[in-house]
Amino acid sequence: VGNITKAHKTFQFLLNSDVPSQDEIAIRLVQTSHQLEDQKTFTYVTQRLIQRQPQLTYSQQLKLAEVLYKTDNSQDATLMLAKLGERSDGTAIDKWESLNIAMDKQQWDTAEKLAYQTLLADRQAKHPAKKEEQNLTLETMYLEADDYWLTRNVKADIDTLRAREDGHIKIGLDYGFREGENHELNVPLEARIPLSEYDGHLLFKLDYVQVDSGDQNFYDSNVSFDDR
């Protein structure tokens, strides 16, 4: 705590001094203010940084969103995270960290944008970017991405996003019979309907069964028998 307090005072002094990297100093001050529960400084510096979002680097905006999510400023953090999803700068690692936050906070639309941007940034970092690659689909980059820890994690998140939207309808037919005997018809039906707004699925199952016993010869009670 002593080191954090010392750093906090240093950042406060530097923020009011004519030194470069003011935005980076402000980010550090927001972090120490949160740790020390200095709400007055936290609120003042946070509002200053929110107003300067267009001037912040991708990494700085990400750090600010992370701190805001740890406080009662989740609305501002969510808006900031959505803006990160619109930025074209930032490294693949920065974008992946943003994706982790979006998945954790269940910001699904933003998460899909960040998944796309992460794979694109990774691709462009390893291969000279071509103009036409800006129009690559998420599915194409998913299939063509290099296989290592970062891309595997991004693909796992994409699988999670797709699973939320996936549904199916399955229908079967089971018909059994023996000549002159019973005929049985069984039609099982299963429907899995995605309900994205509730973050789940509706599962519906139905079995239609029809049994035809055919013609049967029953004992005629009016017939008498000679027991002799």
CSV table of C-alpha atoms in Angstrom, one decimal:
chain,number,residue,atom,x,y,z
A,1,VAL,CA,0.0,0.0,0.0
A,2,GLY,CA,2.9,2.4,0.8
A,3,ASN,CA,4.3,2.0,-2.7
A,4,ILE,CA,0.9,2.6,-4.3
A,5,THR,CA,0.4,5.7,-2.2
A,6,LYS,CA,3.8,7.0,-3.2
A,7,ALA,CA,3.1,6.3,-6.8
A,8,HIS,CA,-0.4,7.9,-6.5
A,9,LYS,CA,1.1,11.2,-5.2
A,10,THR,CA,3.8,11.1,-7.9
A,11,PHE,CA,1.1,10.7,-10.7
A,12,GLN,CA,-0.9,13.5,-9.1
A,13,PHE,CA,2.1,15.8,-9.2
A,14,LEU,CA,3.0,14.9,-12.8
A,15,LEU,CA,-0.5,15.3,-14.0
A,16,ASN,CA,-0.4,19.0,-12.9
A,17,SER,CA,3.1,19.5,-14.4
A,18,ASP,CA,4.2,20.4,-17.9
A,19,VAL,CA,5.5,17.0,-18.8
A,20,PRO,CA,4.7,14.7,-21.8
A,21,SER,CA,2.6,11.6,-21.8
A,22,GLN,CA,-0.2,13.2,-19.8
A,23,ASP,CA,-2.8,10.6,-20.9
A,24,GLU,CA,-0.6,7.7,-19.8
A,25,ILE,CA,0.0,9.5,-16.4
A,26,ALA,CA,-3.8,9.9,-16.1
A,27,ILE,CA,-4.4,6.2,-16.8
A,28,ARG,CA,-1.9,5.3,-14.1
A,29,LEU,CA,-3.6,7.8,-11.7
A,30,VAL,CA,-7.0,6.3,-12.4
A,31,GLN,CA,-5.6,2.8,-11.5
A,32,THR,CA,-4.0,4.0,-8.2
A,33,SER,CA,-7.1,6.0,-7.4
A,34,HIS,CA,-9.2,2.9,-7.7
A,35,GLN,CA,-6.9,0.9,-5.5
A,36,LEU,CA,-6.7,3.5,-2.8
A,37,GLU,CA,-10.4,4.3,-3.1
A,38,ASP,CA,-9.7,8.0,-3.8
A,39,GLN,CA,-13.1,8.6,-5.4
A,40,LYS,CA,-12.7,12.3,-5.9
A,41,THR,CA,-9.5,11.9,-8.0
A,42,PHE,CA,-10.9,8.9,-9.7
A,43,THR,CA,-14.0,10.7,-10.9
A,44,TYR,CA,-12.1,13.8,-12.0
A,45,VAL,CA,-9.4,12.0,-14.0
A,46,THR,CA,-11.9,9.4,-15.4
A,47,GLN,CA,-14.1,12.2,-16.9
A,48,ARG,CA,-11.1,13.9,-18.3
A,49,LEU,CA,-10.0,10.7,-20.0
A,50,ILE,CA,-13.5,9.9,-21.3
A,51,GLN,CA,-13.6,13.3,-23.0
A,52,ARG,CA,-10.1,12.6,-24.6
A,53,GLN,CA,-11.0,9.2,-26.0
A,54,PRO,CA,-10.2,10.1,-29.6
A,55,GLN,CA,-6.7,11.0,-28.5
A,56,LEU,CA,-6.1,7.8,-26.4
A,57,THR,CA,-4.2,4.9,-27.8
A,58,TYR,CA,-5.9,1.5,-28.1
A,59,SER,CA,-4.0,0.2,-25.1
A,60,GLN,CA,-4.9,3.3,-23.0
A,61,GLN,CA,-8.6,3.0,-23.8
A,62,LEU,CA,-8.5,-0.7,-23.0
A,63,LYS,CA,-6.9,0.0,-19.6
A,64,LEU,CA,-9.5,2.6,-18.8
A,65,ALA,CA,-12.4,0.3,-19.7
A,66,GLU,CA,-10.9,-2.4,-17.4
A,67,VAL,CA,-10.8,-0.1,-14.4
A,68,LEU,CA,-14.3,1.3,-15.1
A,69,TYR,CA,-15.7,-2.3,-15.2
A,70,LYS,CA,-14.3,-2.8,-11.7
A,71,THR,CA,-16.3,0.1,-10.4
A,72,ASP,CA,-19.9,1.3,-10.8
A,73,ASN,CA,-19.2,2.8,-14.2
A,74,SER,CA,-20.1,-0.3,-16.2
A,75,GLN,CA,-22.2,1.8,-18.6
A,76,ASP,CA,-19.3,4.0,-19.6
A,77,ALA,CA,-17.1,0.9,-19.8
A,78,THR,CA,-19.5,-0.9,-22.1
A,79,LEU,CA,-19.7,2.2,-24.4
A,80,MET,CA,-15.9,2.4,-24.4
A,81,LEU,CA,-15.5,-1.3,-25.2
A,82,ALA,CA,-17.9,-0.9,-28.1
A,83,LYS,CA,-15.7,1.9,-29.4
A,84,LEU,CA,-12.7,-0.4,-29.2
A,85,GLY,CA,-14.6,-2.7,-31.5
A,86,GLU,CA,-14.7,0.1,-34.1
A,87,ARG,CA,-11.0,0.9,-34.0
A,88,SER,CA,-8.6,-0.4,-36.6
A,89,ASP,CA,-5.4,0.2,-34.6
A,90,GLY,CA,-4.0,-1.8,-31.7
A,91,THR,CA,-2.1,-5.1,-31.7
A,92,ALA,CA,-3.5,-8.6,-31.9
A,93,ILE,CA,-2.8,-9.0,-28.2
A,94,ASP,CA,-4.6,-5.7,-27.3
A,95,LYS,CA,-7.6,-6.8,-29.3
A,96,TRP,CA,-7.6,-10.3,-27.8
A,97,GLU,CA,-7.6,-8.8,-24.3
A,98,SER,CA,-10.6,-6.6,-25.3
A,99,LEU,CA,-12.3,-9.7,-26.6
A,100,ASN,CA,-11.8,-11.4,-23.2
A,101,ILE,CA,-13.5,-8.5,-21.5
A,102,ALA,CA,-16.4,-8.5,-24.0
A,103,MET,CA,-17.0,-12.3,-23.5
A,104,ASP,CA,-16.8,-12.0,-19.7
A,105,LYS,CA,-19.3,-9.1,-19.7
A,106,GLN,CA,-21.5,-10.9,-22.3
A,107,GLN,CA,-21.3,-8.1,-24.8
A,108,TRP,CA,-21.8,-10.5,-27.7
A,109,ASP,CA,-22.0,-8.1,-30.6
A,110,THR,CA,-18.9,-6.3,-29.6
A,111,ALA,CA,-17.2,-9.7,-28.9
A,112,GLU,CA,-17.8,-10.8,-32.5
A,113,LYS,CA,-16.3,-7.6,-33.9
A,114,LEU,CA,-13.3,-8.0,-31.7
A,115,ALA,CA,-12.8,-11.6,-32.6
A,116,TYR,CA,-12.8,-10.6,-36.3
A,117,GLN,CA,-10.3,-7.8,-35.6
A,118,THR,CA,-8.0,-10.0,-33.5
A,119,LEU,CA,-7.7,-12.6,-36.3
A,120,LEU,CA,-7.2,-9.9,-38.9
A,121,ALA,CA,-4.5,-8.1,-36.8
A,122,ASP,CA,-2.8,-11.4,-36.2
A,123,ARG,CA,-2.9,-12.2,-40.0
A,124,GLN,CA,-1.6,-8.8,-41.0
A,125,ALA,CA,1.2,-8.9,-38.4
A,126,LYS,CA,2.6,-12.1,-40.0
A,127,HIS,CA,1.8,-11.4,-43.6
A,128,PRO,CA,1.9,-8.2,-45.6
A,129,ALA,CA,-1.6,-6.8,-45.6
A,130,LYS,CA,-3.3,-6.8,-48.9
A,131,LYS,CA,-6.1,-4.3,-49.7
A,132,GLU,CA,-8.6,-7.0,-50.5
A,133,GLU,CA,-8.0,-8.7,-47.2
A,134,GLN,CA,-10.0,-6.0,-45.5
A,135,ASN,CA,-13.1,-7.8,-46.9
A,136,LEU,CA,-12.3,-11.2,-45.6
A,137,THR,CA,-15.1,-12.9,-43.7
A,138,LEU,CA,-14.8,-14.1,-40.2
A,139,GLU,CA,-15.4,-17.7,-41.4
A,140,THR,CA,-12.4,-17.4,-43.9
A,141,MET,CA,-10.1,-16.1,-41.2
A,142,TYR,CA,-11.3,-18.8,-38.8
A,143,LEU,CA,-10.3,-21.5,-41.3
A,144,GLU,CA,-7.1,-19.9,-42.4
A,145,ALA,CA,-5.7,-18.6,-39.1
A,146,ASP,CA,-2.4,-20.0,-37.9
A,147,ASP,CA,-2.6,-22.6,-35.2
A,148,TYR,CA,-1.2,-21.3,-31.9
A,149,TRP,CA,-2.4,-20.3,-28.4
A,150,LEU,CA,-3.9,-16.9,-29.4
A,151,THR,CA,-5.8,-18.1,-32.5
A,152,ARG,CA,-7.0,-21.2,-30.6
A,153,ASN,CA,-8.5,-19.0,-27.9
A,154,VAL,CA,-10.1,-16.7,-30.4
A,155,LYS,CA,-11.6,-19.7,-32.2
A,156,ALA,CA,-13.0,-21.1,-29.0
A,157,ASP,CA,-14.7,-17.7,-28.3
A,158,ILE,CA,-16.1,-17.7,-31.9
A,159,ASP,CA,-17.4,-21.3,-31.3
A,160,THR,CA,-19.1,-20.0,-28.1
A,161,LEU,CA,-20.7,-17.2,-30.0
A,162,ARG,CA,-21.9,-19.5,-32.8
A,163,ALA,CA,-23.3,-22.0,-30.3
A,164,ARG,CA,-25.6,-19.2,-28.9
A,165,GLU,CA,-27.2,-18.8,-32.3
A,166,ASP,CA,-27.2,-22.4,-33.5
A,167,GLY,CA,-30.5,-24.3,-33.6
A,168,HIS,CA,-31.8,-27.4,-35.3
A,169,ILE,CA,-34.9,-29.4,-36.2
A,170,LYS,CA,-34.5,-33.2,-36.2
A,171,ILE,CA,-37.2,-35.6,-37.4
A,172,GLY,CA,-37.0,-39.4,-37.6
A,173,LEU,CA,-39.1,-42.2,-38.9
A,174,ASP,CA,-39.3,-45.7,-37.4
A,175,TYR,CA,-41.8,-48.1,-39.1
A,176,GLY,CA,-42.1,-51.7,-38.1
A,177,PHE,CA,-44.4,-54.4,-39.3
A,178,ARG,CA,-44.9,-58.1,-39.8
A,179,GLU,CA,-47.1,-59.5,-42.4
A,180,GLY,CA,-50.6,-60.0,-41.0
A,181,GLU,CA,-49.5,-58.7,-37.7
A,182,ASN,CA,-49.1,-55.3,-35.9
A,183,HIS,CA,-47.9,-52.2,-37.8
A,184,GLU,CA,-46.1,-49.6,-35.7
A,185,LEU,CA,-45.2,-46.0,-36.8
A,186,ASN,CA,-42.9,-43.8,-34.6
A,187,VAL,CA,-42.0,-40.3,-35.6
A,188,PRO,CA,-39.7,-38.5,-33.1
A,189,LEU,CA,-39.3,-34.7,-33.5
A,190,GLU,CA,-36.8,-32.5,-31.7
A,191,ALA,CA,-36.4,-28.7,-32.1
A,192,ARG,CA,-33.7,-26.6,-30.5
A,193,ILE,CA,-34.6,-22.9,-30.9
A,194,PRO,CA,-32.0,-20.2,-29.9
A,195,LEU,CA,-33.2,-17.5,-27.6
A,196,SER,CA,-30.3,-15.1,-27.7
A,197,GLU,CA,-32.0,-12.4,-25.6
A,198,TYR,CA,-32.2,-14.9,-22.8
A,199,ASP,CA,-28.8,-16.4,-23.5
A,200,GLY,CA,-30.1,-19.9,-23.9
A,201,HIS,CA,-32.2,-22.3,-26.1
A,202,LEU,CA,-35.7,-23.7,-26.0
A,203,LEU,CA,-35.7,-27.5,-26.4
A,204,PHE,CA,-38.9,-29.1,-27.7
A,205,LYS,CA,-39.4,-32.8,-28.1
A,206,LEU,CA,-42.4,-34.7,-29.5
A,207,ASP,CA,-42.9,-38.4,-30.3
A,208,TYR,CA,-45.8,-39.4,-32.5
A,209,VAL,CA,-46.7,-43.1,-32.2
A,210,GLN,CA,-49.3,-45.0,-34.2
A,211,VAL,CA,-50.0,-48.7,-33.7
A,212,ASP,CA,-52.3,-50.7,-36.0
A,213,SER,CA,-53.1,-54.1,-34.6
A,214,GLY,CA,-54.4,-55.4,-37.9
A,215,ASP,CA,-57.2,-58.0,-38.3
A,216,GLN,CA,-57.6,-60.2,-35.2
A,217,ASN,CA,-59.7,-63.4,-34.8
A,218,PHE,CA,-61.5,-63.2,-31.5
A,219,TYR,CA,-63.3,-65.9,-29.6
A,220,ASP,CA,-67.0,-66.0,-30.4
A,221,SER,CA,-68.9,-66.3,-27.1
A,222,ASN,CA,-72.1,-67.5,-28.8
A,223,VAL,CA,-70.5,-70.7,-30.1
A,224,SER,CA,-71.2,-73.8,-27.9
A,225,PHE,CA,-68.8,-76.7,-27.6
A,226,ASP,CA,-69.6,-80.4,-26.9
A,227,ASP,CA,-67.6,-81.4,-23.9
A,228,ARG,CA,-68.3,-85.1,-24.4
